[in-house]
Amino acid sequence: MKTINRIFCSLLLAGACSLGTSAQENQSYFLHTIEKGQSLYSIASMYNISQADIVKLNPGSDDKIYVGRTLRIPRTDAGLQKETFHTIAPGETLYRLTVKYNVSAKAICDANPGLSADNFRIGQVIRIPSATD
């Protein structure tokens, strides 16, 4: 009887783990790390979503957000068609992104107020406007 219980528990655990994996593969959000000077409003504006959309995925974020905390940002079909979000990797420059995305440095800086070649930081998430904008 103990053997049957062990087999049943193992199968149940394996099934639960596989369900968790498939749910993670179909995530309808991506992660944003809060930087100094950002507010819930500025983050929502950056991704063209409402503050309520962010709070829905991040309970408690309507009270206070902290630098370094990671927020889940909902994916939207409209936003995906018009722009891309890029996380700056080591060795990347503003010029390299202009070549990669076929968009001007001015357009990238305009889409990211306060961004310049001087304050380009590894790990920073920036908005890349579409080449047709």
Coordinates of C-alpha atoms in Angstrom, one line a residue:
M1 CA 0.0 0.0 0.0
K2 CA 2.9 2.4 0.8
T3 CA 4.3 1.8 -2.7
I4 CA 1.0 2.7 -4.3
N5 CA 0.8 5.9 -2.2
R6 CA 4.3 6.9 -3.2
I7 CA 3.6 6.3 -6.9
F8 CA 0.4 8.3 -6.7
C9 CA 2.1 11.2 -4.8
S10 CA 5.0 11.2 -7.3
L11 CA 2.6 11.3 -10.3
L12 CA 0.6 14.0 -8.6
L13 CA 3.7 16.1 -8.0
A14 CA 5.0 15.6 -11.5
G15 CA 1.6 16.7 -12.9
A16 CA 1.6 19.8 -10.7
C17 CA 5.1 20.7 -11.8
S18 CA 4.3 20.4 -15.5
L19 CA 1.2 22.6 -15.1
G20 CA 3.4 25.3 -13.4
T21 CA 5.8 25.2 -16.3
S22 CA 3.2 25.7 -19.0
A23 CA 1.7 28.6 -17.1
Q24 CA 5.1 30.3 -17.0
E25 CA 5.7 29.8 -20.7
N26 CA 2.5 31.7 -21.6
Q27 CA 3.2 34.7 -19.4
S28 CA 1.3 37.8 -20.4
Y29 CA 3.8 40.1 -18.7
F30 CA 7.4 41.0 -18.7
L31 CA 9.6 42.4 -15.9
H32 CA 10.7 45.9 -15.2
T33 CA 13.2 46.9 -12.5
I34 CA 12.4 50.2 -10.9
E35 CA 15.1 52.9 -11.3
K36 CA 15.8 56.0 -9.3
G37 CA 13.3 58.8 -10.1
Q38 CA 10.7 56.5 -11.5
S39 CA 7.1 56.5 -10.2
L40 CA 4.1 54.3 -10.9
Y41 CA 2.9 57.0 -13.2
S42 CA 6.1 57.3 -15.2
I43 CA 6.4 53.6 -15.6
A44 CA 2.8 53.3 -16.8
S45 CA 3.4 56.1 -19.2
M46 CA 6.6 54.5 -20.5
Y47 CA 4.8 51.3 -21.4
N48 CA 1.6 53.1 -22.5
I49 CA -0.6 51.3 -20.0
S50 CA -2.6 52.4 -17.0
Q51 CA -1.4 52.5 -13.4
A52 CA -4.3 50.2 -12.5
D53 CA -2.9 47.6 -15.0
I54 CA 0.4 47.6 -13.1
V55 CA -1.3 47.4 -9.7
K56 CA -3.4 44.5 -10.9
L57 CA -0.3 42.4 -11.4
N58 CA 1.6 43.9 -8.5
P59 CA -0.6 44.2 -5.4
G60 CA 0.6 46.9 -3.0
S61 CA 2.5 48.8 -5.7
D62 CA -0.2 51.6 -5.5
D63 CA 1.1 52.5 -2.0
K64 CA 4.8 52.7 -2.6
I65 CA 7.4 51.4 -5.0
Y66 CA 11.1 51.0 -4.3
V67 CA 14.3 51.4 -6.4
G68 CA 15.5 47.9 -7.4
R69 CA 12.1 46.2 -7.0
T70 CA 10.9 44.3 -10.0
L71 CA 7.4 44.9 -11.3
R72 CA 5.4 42.7 -13.7
I73 CA 4.3 44.8 -16.7
P74 CA 1.3 43.5 -18.8
R75 CA 2.0 42.9 -22.4
T76 CA -0.3 44.6 -24.8
D77 CA -0.8 43.8 -28.5
A78 CA -1.0 47.5 -29.4
G79 CA 2.3 48.3 -27.7
L80 CA 4.1 45.3 -29.3
Q81 CA 3.2 46.5 -32.8
K82 CA 4.4 50.1 -32.4
E83 CA 7.6 49.7 -30.2
T84 CA 10.1 47.4 -28.7
F85 CA 11.6 47.4 -25.2
H86 CA 15.3 46.7 -25.0
T87 CA 17.5 45.9 -22.0
I88 CA 20.9 47.4 -22.4
A89 CA 23.6 44.7 -22.4
P90 CA 27.3 45.1 -21.7
G91 CA 29.2 46.7 -24.6
E92 CA 26.1 48.2 -26.2
T93 CA 26.0 51.8 -27.2
L94 CA 23.3 54.2 -28.4
Y95 CA 24.9 54.1 -31.8
R96 CA 24.8 50.2 -31.9
L97 CA 21.1 50.3 -31.1
T98 CA 20.4 52.8 -33.9
V99 CA 22.0 50.3 -36.3
K100 CA 20.3 47.3 -34.8
Y101 CA 16.8 48.7 -34.9
N102 CA 17.2 51.1 -37.9
V103 CA 16.0 54.1 -35.9
S104 CA 17.7 57.4 -35.1
A105 CA 19.5 58.2 -31.8
K106 CA 17.2 61.2 -31.5
A107 CA 14.1 59.0 -31.8
I108 CA 15.4 56.7 -29.1
C109 CA 16.2 59.6 -26.8
D110 CA 12.9 61.2 -27.5
A111 CA 11.1 58.0 -26.5
N112 CA 13.1 57.8 -23.3
P113 CA 13.2 61.2 -21.6
G114 CA 16.5 61.8 -19.8
L115 CA 18.4 59.2 -21.9
S116 CA 21.6 60.2 -23.6
A117 CA 24.8 58.5 -24.7
D118 CA 26.3 59.7 -21.4
N119 CA 23.9 57.9 -19.1
F120 CA 23.5 54.6 -21.0
R121 CA 23.5 51.9 -18.3
I122 CA 23.8 48.2 -18.4
G123 CA 20.4 46.6 -17.4
Q124 CA 18.4 49.7 -18.1
V125 CA 15.2 49.0 -20.0
I126 CA 14.5 51.5 -22.8
R127 CA 11.8 52.0 -25.4
I128 CA 12.7 51.6 -29.0
P129 CA 10.2 53.3 -31.3
S130 CA 9.4 51.6 -34.6
A131 CA 11.4 52.7 -37.6
T132 CA 8.1 53.9 -39.2
D133 CA 7.2 56.3 -36.4

